[in-house]
Short mmCIF file of C-alpha atoms in Angstrom, two decimals:
data_model
loop_
_atom_site.label_atom_id
_atom_site.label_comp_id
_atom_site.label_asym_id
_atom_site.label_seq_id
_atom_site.Cartn_x
_atom_site.Cartn_y
_atom_site.Cartn_z
CA MET A 1 -65.82 -75.81 -4.17
CA THR A 2 -65.12 -72.19 -4.92
CA ASP A 3 -61.67 -70.74 -5.17
CA ALA A 4 -60.32 -69.14 -2.00
CA ILE A 5 -60.44 -65.37 -2.01
CA PRO A 6 -56.85 -64.16 -2.11
CA ALA A 7 -55.65 -62.10 0.83
CA TYR A 8 -55.24 -58.32 0.44
CA ASP A 9 -51.85 -57.65 -1.00
CA ALA A 10 -50.77 -54.04 -0.55
CA ALA A 11 -48.25 -54.25 -3.35
CA VAL A 12 -50.98 -55.26 -5.80
CA ASP A 13 -54.23 -53.83 -4.45
CA ALA A 14 -53.20 -50.49 -2.95
CA PRO A 15 -54.27 -47.49 -5.03
CA LYS A 16 -51.51 -46.40 -7.38
CA HIS A 17 -52.11 -42.69 -6.90
CA HIS A 18 -52.65 -40.74 -3.72
CA HIS A 19 -54.02 -37.71 -5.50
CA PRO A 20 -56.66 -37.18 -8.13
CA VAL A 21 -55.51 -38.02 -11.63
CA TYR A 22 -56.74 -35.62 -14.29
CA ASP A 23 -56.69 -36.19 -17.96
CA TYR A 24 -55.65 -32.58 -18.56
CA ASP A 25 -52.71 -30.41 -17.51
CA SER A 26 -53.69 -28.48 -14.40
CA GLY A 27 -50.78 -26.02 -14.73
CA PRO A 28 -50.89 -22.54 -16.25
CA PRO A 29 -51.04 -22.44 -20.05
CA VAL A 30 -47.41 -21.44 -20.28
CA ASP A 31 -44.18 -23.35 -19.91
CA ARG A 32 -43.42 -23.76 -16.20
CA GLY A 33 -39.76 -22.90 -16.70
CA LYS A 34 -40.62 -19.70 -18.51
CA PHE A 35 -43.18 -18.76 -15.84
CA ALA A 36 -40.58 -19.40 -13.12
CA ILE A 37 -37.83 -17.39 -14.83
CA TRP A 38 -40.16 -14.41 -15.20
CA VAL A 39 -41.09 -14.58 -11.51
CA PHE A 40 -37.37 -14.67 -10.76
CA LEU A 41 -36.67 -11.77 -13.11
CA GLY A 42 -39.43 -9.84 -11.34
CA THR A 43 -37.47 -10.17 -8.10
CA GLU A 44 -34.32 -9.13 -9.95
CA ILE A 45 -36.10 -6.01 -11.21
CA MET A 46 -36.91 -5.14 -7.60
CA PHE A 47 -33.32 -5.83 -6.55
CA PHE A 48 -31.83 -3.44 -9.08
CA THR A 49 -34.61 -0.92 -8.44
CA GLY A 50 -33.47 -0.84 -4.82
CA LEU A 51 -29.86 -0.25 -5.85
CA ILE A 52 -30.71 2.42 -8.43
CA GLY A 53 -33.23 4.09 -6.10
CA THR A 54 -30.61 4.29 -3.36
CA TYR A 55 -28.14 5.72 -5.86
CA ILE A 56 -30.61 8.44 -6.85
CA VAL A 57 -31.27 9.31 -3.19
CA LEU A 58 -27.57 9.51 -2.36
CA ARG A 59 -26.71 11.46 -5.46
CA ALA A 60 -29.56 13.93 -5.26
CA GLY A 61 -28.89 14.49 -1.57
CA SER A 62 -25.15 15.05 -1.91
CA PRO A 63 -23.82 18.61 -1.82
CA SER A 64 -21.78 17.82 -4.93
CA TRP A 65 -21.27 15.03 -7.41
CA PRO A 66 -18.31 14.64 -9.74
CA ASN A 67 -18.70 14.45 -13.49
CA PRO A 68 -18.36 10.70 -14.24
CA ALA A 69 -16.50 11.47 -17.47
CA ALA A 70 -13.72 12.99 -15.38
CA ARG A 71 -13.31 9.85 -13.28
CA LEU A 72 -14.21 6.92 -15.51
CA ALA A 73 -13.03 5.66 -18.88
CA VAL A 74 -16.30 6.19 -20.73
CA ASP A 75 -14.87 5.23 -24.13
CA ILE A 76 -13.70 1.79 -22.96
CA THR A 77 -16.99 1.11 -21.21
CA ALA A 78 -18.94 2.31 -24.25
CA PHE A 79 -17.08 -0.32 -26.27
CA ASN A 80 -17.88 -2.86 -23.56
CA THR A 81 -21.55 -1.91 -23.89
CA PHE A 82 -21.28 -2.59 -27.62
CA VAL A 83 -19.88 -6.03 -26.81
CA LEU A 84 -22.70 -6.84 -24.38
CA ILE A 85 -25.35 -5.81 -26.91
CA CYS A 86 -23.59 -7.97 -29.52
CA SER A 87 -23.75 -10.92 -27.09
CA SER A 88 -27.51 -10.45 -26.70
CA ALA A 89 -27.92 -10.43 -30.48
CA THR A 90 -25.84 -13.61 -30.88
CA VAL A 91 -27.88 -15.35 -28.17
CA VAL A 92 -31.07 -14.63 -30.14
CA ALA A 93 -29.38 -15.72 -33.39
CA GLY A 94 -28.32 -18.96 -31.69
CA LEU A 95 -31.84 -19.57 -30.40
CA PHE A 96 -33.32 -19.01 -33.85
CA ALA A 97 -30.71 -21.39 -35.30
CA ILE A 98 -31.63 -24.22 -32.92
CA GLN A 99 -35.32 -23.61 -33.66
CA ASN A 100 -34.42 -24.29 -37.31
CA ASP A 101 -32.28 -27.30 -36.31
CA ASP A 102 -29.21 -25.56 -37.69
CA ARG A 103 -26.63 -26.84 -35.19
CA ARG A 104 -23.63 -25.40 -36.99
CA LYS A 105 -24.96 -21.84 -36.72
CA PHE A 106 -26.13 -22.45 -33.17
CA ASN A 107 -22.64 -23.57 -32.13
CA LEU A 108 -21.14 -20.47 -33.73
CA TRP A 109 -23.57 -17.89 -32.29
CA TRP A 110 -23.87 -19.36 -28.81
CA GLY A 111 -20.10 -19.81 -28.54
CA LEU A 112 -19.63 -16.18 -29.57
CA SER A 113 -22.11 -15.11 -26.88
CA ILE A 114 -20.04 -16.82 -24.20
CA LEU A 115 -16.86 -15.20 -25.52
CA PHE A 116 -18.49 -11.75 -25.58
CA GLY A 117 -19.75 -12.21 -22.02
CA ALA A 118 -16.33 -13.32 -20.80
CA PHE A 119 -14.76 -10.35 -22.59
CA PHE A 120 -17.16 -7.98 -20.80
CA VAL A 121 -16.17 -9.43 -17.42
CA GLY A 122 -12.49 -9.19 -18.37
CA VAL A 123 -12.78 -5.49 -19.24
CA GLN A 124 -14.61 -4.82 -15.97
CA VAL A 125 -11.90 -6.61 -13.99
CA TYR A 126 -9.29 -4.54 -15.84
CA GLU A 127 -11.23 -1.37 -15.01
CA TYR A 128 -11.43 -2.29 -11.31
CA TRP A 129 -7.74 -3.20 -11.24
CA HIS A 130 -6.86 0.14 -12.85
CA LEU A 131 -9.06 2.12 -10.43
CA PHE A 132 -7.72 0.32 -7.37
CA ALA A 133 -4.17 0.96 -8.55
CA HIS A 134 -4.98 4.69 -8.38
CA ASP A 135 -6.58 4.45 -4.91
CA MET A 136 -10.07 4.87 -6.29
CA THR A 137 -11.57 2.45 -3.81
CA PRO A 138 -15.16 2.08 -2.56
CA ASN A 139 -14.40 3.86 0.71
CA GLN A 140 -13.20 7.09 -0.93
CA ASP A 141 -16.55 8.80 -1.35
CA LEU A 142 -20.19 8.21 -2.27
CA PHE A 143 -19.45 8.26 -5.98
CA TRP A 144 -17.11 5.29 -5.71
CA SER A 145 -19.29 3.49 -3.16
CA THR A 146 -22.33 3.58 -5.41
CA PHE A 147 -20.22 2.87 -8.50
CA TYR A 148 -18.73 -0.31 -7.08
CA VAL A 149 -21.97 -1.56 -5.54
CA MET A 150 -24.00 -1.18 -8.75
CA THR A 151 -21.38 -2.29 -11.27
CA GLY A 152 -20.17 -5.01 -8.88
CA PHE A 153 -23.59 -6.60 -8.47
CA HIS A 154 -24.16 -6.33 -12.20
CA GLY A 155 -20.77 -7.91 -12.85
CA ALA A 156 -21.70 -10.81 -10.56
CA HIS A 157 -24.85 -11.28 -12.64
CA VAL A 158 -22.78 -11.29 -15.82
CA ILE A 159 -20.47 -13.97 -14.39
CA ILE A 160 -23.49 -16.12 -13.44
CA GLY A 161 -24.92 -15.52 -16.92
CA VAL A 162 -21.69 -16.63 -18.63
CA ILE A 163 -21.64 -19.80 -16.51
CA TRP A 164 -25.30 -20.46 -17.37
CA LEU A 165 -24.73 -19.89 -21.09
CA ALA A 166 -21.72 -22.21 -20.99
CA ALA A 167 -23.65 -24.92 -19.11
CA VAL A 168 -26.49 -25.07 -21.63
CA TYR A 169 -23.92 -24.86 -24.45
CA VAL A 170 -22.24 -28.03 -23.18
CA ALA A 171 -25.64 -29.71 -22.90
CA ALA A 172 -26.49 -28.58 -26.44
CA LEU A 173 -23.22 -29.95 -27.80
CA ARG A 174 -24.25 -33.31 -26.30
CA GLY A 175 -27.46 -33.15 -28.31
CA LYS A 176 -29.88 -32.11 -25.58
CA TYR A 177 -31.67 -29.35 -27.48
CA SER A 178 -33.46 -29.35 -30.81
CA SER A 179 -36.24 -27.55 -32.66
CA LYS A 180 -38.69 -29.53 -30.50
CA ASP A 181 -37.04 -28.74 -27.18
CA PHE A 182 -35.19 -25.47 -26.68
CA VAL A 183 -36.75 -24.07 -23.49
CA GLY A 184 -33.51 -24.53 -21.55
CA LEU A 185 -31.72 -22.26 -24.03
CA GLU A 186 -34.58 -19.78 -23.95
CA LEU A 187 -34.39 -19.45 -20.15
CA ALA A 188 -30.63 -18.85 -20.20
CA GLY A 189 -31.19 -16.32 -22.98
CA LEU A 190 -33.88 -14.47 -21.01
CA TYR A 191 -31.55 -14.11 -18.05
CA TRP A 192 -28.78 -12.87 -20.33
CA HIS A 193 -31.02 -10.28 -21.98
CA PHE A 194 -32.09 -9.06 -18.56
CA VAL A 195 -28.44 -8.57 -17.60
CA ASP A 196 -27.99 -6.62 -20.85
CA LEU A 197 -31.09 -4.53 -20.14
CA VAL A 198 -29.86 -3.61 -16.66
CA TRP A 199 -26.49 -2.60 -18.08
CA VAL A 200 -28.12 -0.26 -20.61
CA LEU A 201 -29.62 1.62 -17.66
CA LEU A 202 -26.53 1.45 -15.43
CA PHE A 203 -24.24 2.65 -18.21
CA THR A 204 -26.44 5.70 -18.70
CA LEU A 205 -26.84 6.46 -14.99
CA VAL A 206 -23.31 5.78 -13.79
CA TYR A 207 -21.08 6.62 -16.75
CA LEU A 208 -22.91 9.27 -18.76
CA MET A 209 -25.10 11.26 -16.36
CA MET B 1 -41.05 -28.86 -24.83
CA SER B 2 -41.86 -26.21 -27.37
CA ASP B 3 -43.92 -27.61 -30.17
CA GLU B 4 -44.76 -24.26 -31.72
CA HIS B 5 -42.01 -21.97 -32.90
CA PRO B 6 -42.41 -18.39 -31.74
CA PRO B 7 -42.17 -15.75 -34.45
CA GLN B 8 -38.68 -14.76 -35.49
CA PHE B 9 -37.66 -11.17 -36.21
CA SER B 10 -34.62 -9.69 -37.93
CA VAL B 11 -31.83 -9.91 -35.37
CA LYS B 12 -29.46 -8.05 -37.68
CA LYS B 13 -31.71 -5.00 -38.00
CA LEU B 14 -32.29 -4.80 -34.26
CA TRP B 15 -28.59 -5.31 -33.55
CA ILE B 16 -27.65 -2.42 -35.87
CA LEU B 17 -30.37 -0.23 -34.34
CA LEU B 18 -29.14 -0.88 -30.78
CA LEU B 19 -25.51 -0.22 -31.70
CA ALA B 20 -26.50 3.00 -33.48
CA LEU B 21 -28.54 4.12 -30.47
CA THR B 22 -25.61 3.38 -28.13
CA ALA B 23 -23.21 5.36 -30.33
CA ALA B 24 -25.68 8.25 -30.50
CA GLU B 25 -26.18 8.15 -26.73
CA VAL B 26 -22.45 8.28 -26.00
CA ALA B 27 -22.01 11.12 -28.51
CA TYR B 28 -24.95 13.00 -26.94
CA GLY B 29 -23.44 12.52 -23.48
CA GLU B 30 -20.02 13.76 -24.61
CA LEU B 31 -21.54 16.77 -26.35
CA GLY B 32 -23.85 17.53 -23.43
CA ASN B 33 -21.08 17.37 -20.85
CA ARG B 34 -19.06 19.86 -22.88
CA THR B 35 -21.74 22.32 -24.00
CA PHE B 36 -24.91 22.20 -21.89
CA TYR B 37 -23.82 20.50 -18.68
CA GLU B 38 -25.88 22.86 -16.50
CA ASN B 39 -29.09 22.11 -18.37
CA LYS B 40 -29.88 18.90 -16.55
CA LEU B 41 -33.34 18.53 -18.03
CA LEU B 42 -31.92 18.47 -21.56
CA LEU B 43 -28.86 16.37 -20.73
CA TRP B 44 -30.40 13.79 -18.42
CA GLY B 45 -33.73 13.73 -20.21
CA GLY B 46 -31.99 13.00 -23.52
CA LEU B 47 -29.75 10.30 -22.05
CA LEU B 48 -32.63 8.58 -20.25
CA SER B 49 -34.68 8.70 -23.46
CA PHE B 50 -31.91 6.83 -25.27
CA ALA B 51 -31.75 4.27 -22.43
CA TYR B 52 -35.54 3.86 -22.50
CA VAL B 53 -35.69 3.24 -26.25
CA LYS B 54 -32.84 0.71 -26.08
CA GLY B 55 -34.41 -1.01 -23.08
CA TYR B 56 -37.77 -1.11 -24.85
CA TYR B 57 -36.37 -2.96 -27.86
CA ILE B 58 -34.38 -5.40 -25.72
CA PHE B 59 -37.43 -6.08 -23.53
CA GLN B 60 -39.94 -6.40 -26.36
CA TYR B 61 -37.88 -8.31 -28.94
CA PHE B 62 -34.79 -9.92 -27.40
CA MET B 63 -36.78 -10.97 -24.32
CA HIS B 64 -39.71 -11.80 -26.56
CA MET B 65 -42.26 -9.97 -24.43
CA LYS B 66 -44.03 -8.68 -27.53
CA TYR B 67 -45.06 -12.24 -28.39
CA GLU B 68 -45.88 -13.54 -24.90
CA GLY B 69 -49.35 -14.27 -23.58
CA ALA B 70 -51.28 -12.55 -20.82
CA ILE B 71 -49.87 -14.72 -18.02
CA VAL B 72 -46.23 -13.86 -18.63
CA LYS B 73 -47.03 -10.22 -19.39
CA GLY B 74 -49.17 -9.89 -16.27
CA ASN B 75 -46.42 -11.48 -14.22
CA VAL B 76 -43.95 -8.81 -15.30
CA TRP B 77 -46.25 -5.79 -15.26
CA PHE B 78 -47.14 -6.70 -11.70
CA THR B 79 -43.68 -5.56 -10.61
CA LEU B 80 -44.12 -2.04 -12.02
CA PRO B 81 -46.43 -0.79 -9.23
CA LEU B 82 -43.92 -2.21 -6.76
CA VAL B 83 -41.11 -0.32 -8.48
CA ALA B 84 -43.18 2.88 -8.41
CA TYR B 85 -44.01 2.29 -4.73
CA LEU B 86 -40.34 1.84 -3.84
CA MET B 87 -39.33 5.02 -5.66
CA ILE B 88 -42.12 7.00 -3.98
CA MET B 89 -41.06 5.69 -0.57
CA LEU B 90 -37.45 6.70 -1.25
CA TRP B 91 -38.38 10.15 -2.50
CA PRO B 92 -38.77 11.85 0.93
CA ASP B 93 -35.19 10.86 1.75
CA THR B 94 -34.10 12.89 -1.25
CA ALA B 95 -36.47 15.79 -0.83
CA ALA B 96 -35.89 16.28 2.90
CA ASN B 97 -32.16 15.73 2.92
CA ASP B 98 -31.42 19.40 3.47
CA LYS B 99 -33.38 19.28 6.71
CA LEU B 100 -31.38 16.45 8.23
CA ASN B 101 -28.69 17.08 10.84
CA TYR B 102 -26.70 14.21 9.39
CA GLY B 103 -27.52 14.68 5.73
CA ILE B 104 -26.23 12.58 2.90
CA GLY B 105 -22.69 13.44 1.90
CA ARG B 106 -21.56 14.60 5.34
CA GLN B 107 -19.23 12.42 7.27
CA LEU B 108 -18.68 11.94 10.98
CA ASP B 109 -15.10 12.59 11.97
CA PRO B 110 -13.83 9.33 13.47
CA GLN B 111 -11.80 11.27 16.07
CA ASP B 112 -14.30 13.67 17.60
CA GLY B 113 -17.59 12.41 16.15
CA VAL B 114 -18.40 15.80 14.63
CA VAL B 115 -20.25 16.12 11.34
CA LYS B 116 -17.96 17.61 8.75
CA VAL B 117 -17.98 18.41 5.09
CA HIS B 118 -15.08 19.70 3.07
CA LEU B 119 -15.55 23.21 1.79
CA ASP B 120 -14.48 22.23 -1.70
CA GLN B 121 -17.13 19.54 -1.70
CA ALA B 122 -19.86 21.99 -0.80
CA ASP B 123 -20.15 23.03 -4.43
CA SER B 124 -23.70 22.19 -5.25
CA SER B 125 -23.63 23.26 -8.88
CA ARG B 126 -23.80 19.63 -10.00
CA ASN B 127 -26.91 18.89 -7.98
CA ILE B 128 -30.15 19.04 -9.92
CA PHE B 129 -32.04 20.01 -6.78
CA ASN B 130 -29.66 22.77 -5.85
CA HIS B 131 -28.58 25.35 -8.40
CA GLY B 132 -26.02 27.19 -6.30
CA HIS B 133 -22.54 27.98 -7.59
CA LYS B 134 -19.18 27.78 -5.91
CA ASP B 135 -18.28 31.35 -6.92
CA GLY B 136 -21.16 32.67 -4.84
CA THR B 137 -23.09 34.30 -7.67
CA ARG B 138 -26.03 32.08 -6.88
CA PRO B 139 -25.83 30.86 -3.27
CA ALA B 140 -26.96 27.35 -2.57
CA PRO B 141 -30.40 27.42 -0.98
CA ALA B 142 -30.37 23.84 0.28
CA MET B 143 -28.68 24.54 3.65
CA PRO B 144 -30.07 27.41 5.74
CA ALA B 145 -26.82 29.02 6.90
CA SER B 146 -28.16 30.15 10.27
CA GLU B 147 -29.25 26.75 11.41
CA TYR B 148 -26.71 24.44 9.81
CA ALA B 149 -23.65 26.67 9.54
CA TYR B 150 -21.54 24.24 11.52
CA LEU B 151 -21.77 21.78 8.63
CA TYR B 152 -19.93 24.14 6.33
CA THR B 153 -17.39 25.83 8.53
CA ALA B 154 -14.06 24.89 10.04
CA ASP B 155 -14.56 27.18 13.06
CA PRO B 156 -14.10 24.85 16.05
CA GLU B 157 -16.55 26.82 18.16
CA LEU B 158 -19.22 26.28 15.60
CA VAL B 159 -18.17 22.73 14.75
CA GLN B 160 -18.16 21.45 18.31
CA PRO B 161 -21.61 20.28 19.40
CA GLU B 162 -23.03 21.55 22.62
CA ALA B 163 -21.87 19.39 25.53
CA PRO B 164 -24.68 17.77 27.54
CA ALA B 165 -25.19 19.15 31.05
CA GLU B 166 -23.64 16.97 33.72
CA ASP B 167 -26.00 15.33 36.16
CA HIS B 168 -24.78 15.91 39.76
CA GLY B 169 -27.42 13.81 41.34
CA SER B 170 -29.74 16.69 42.23
CA GLY B 171 -32.57 14.29 42.89
CA HIS B 172 -30.94 12.93 46.06
#
């Protein structure tokens, strides 16, 4: 007598995969996170292009435009630009440190980056507070409207960047990143450098030209 | 996961270079605003050159684009035609502004709805597209006085727009 054929059991006999299983990676030959952040940064480039393009149209079409040096504290903002560039440099130094598994240097450089970023936001808040105290509000004229829109949106990006840098810093302190896995830090760094890059342009357009 | 370390460059050298460029840019802007403010090509061209060089180094080294492969590079360069397209589409708004009844920089009076511009704001000497001077030595060519005089005058007869003719129901 032969053994009875067991009944079909879905839990055992059903196929384990509902899609083809390849023995190679079907994704692009680049880290998915890095690909995604660059797509995102592409949209950010378009966003700031729209703001800057509108600024150029409004400025070039205006009968007059005040000299920014007469209205804004260029020296303070120039120092703030120094600070933002320093923060970009410390982010790169921190990334290089984690790539060499030097956690002590990483903690120092990345912590400094967060402090520099927070300092930049603090100076911008001080600048806004000072301007508002002297009735230099966005509804005064086109100069102030464009000034607050461009620096305001950039400031929001800086705040998001500081939060992002701090979040990955906490994760790094818990031992998440190493010389074998540092993409999370790299993505936060790319966003931060983009914010720095935009400020280099905005500082020239809004404060110096 | 990143199994291969990307190449590392001298952060210190680049940091010093960027700070030096920023200091030079601010000094150039201060000097330009004091001495050759009217020469916009020299002033703005110089400042934008500084910004371009700084942006180039940040983009290529800090953002690591110099060491990326074709996929990431292509992804970014793809946005440049879009940027150029957007600027070209915005350009007519700048170029044709002087032909608009409600041009940029004029405001509608909230009381009577009339387009107004303050006389002291009509100085176009700071506009790269308009080389007129407030003292009248070089009159601003952007606004044809005959057609758009009401934008620049406080004369109520000129400021007031023509009232639409009243319809008395002539069709009935």
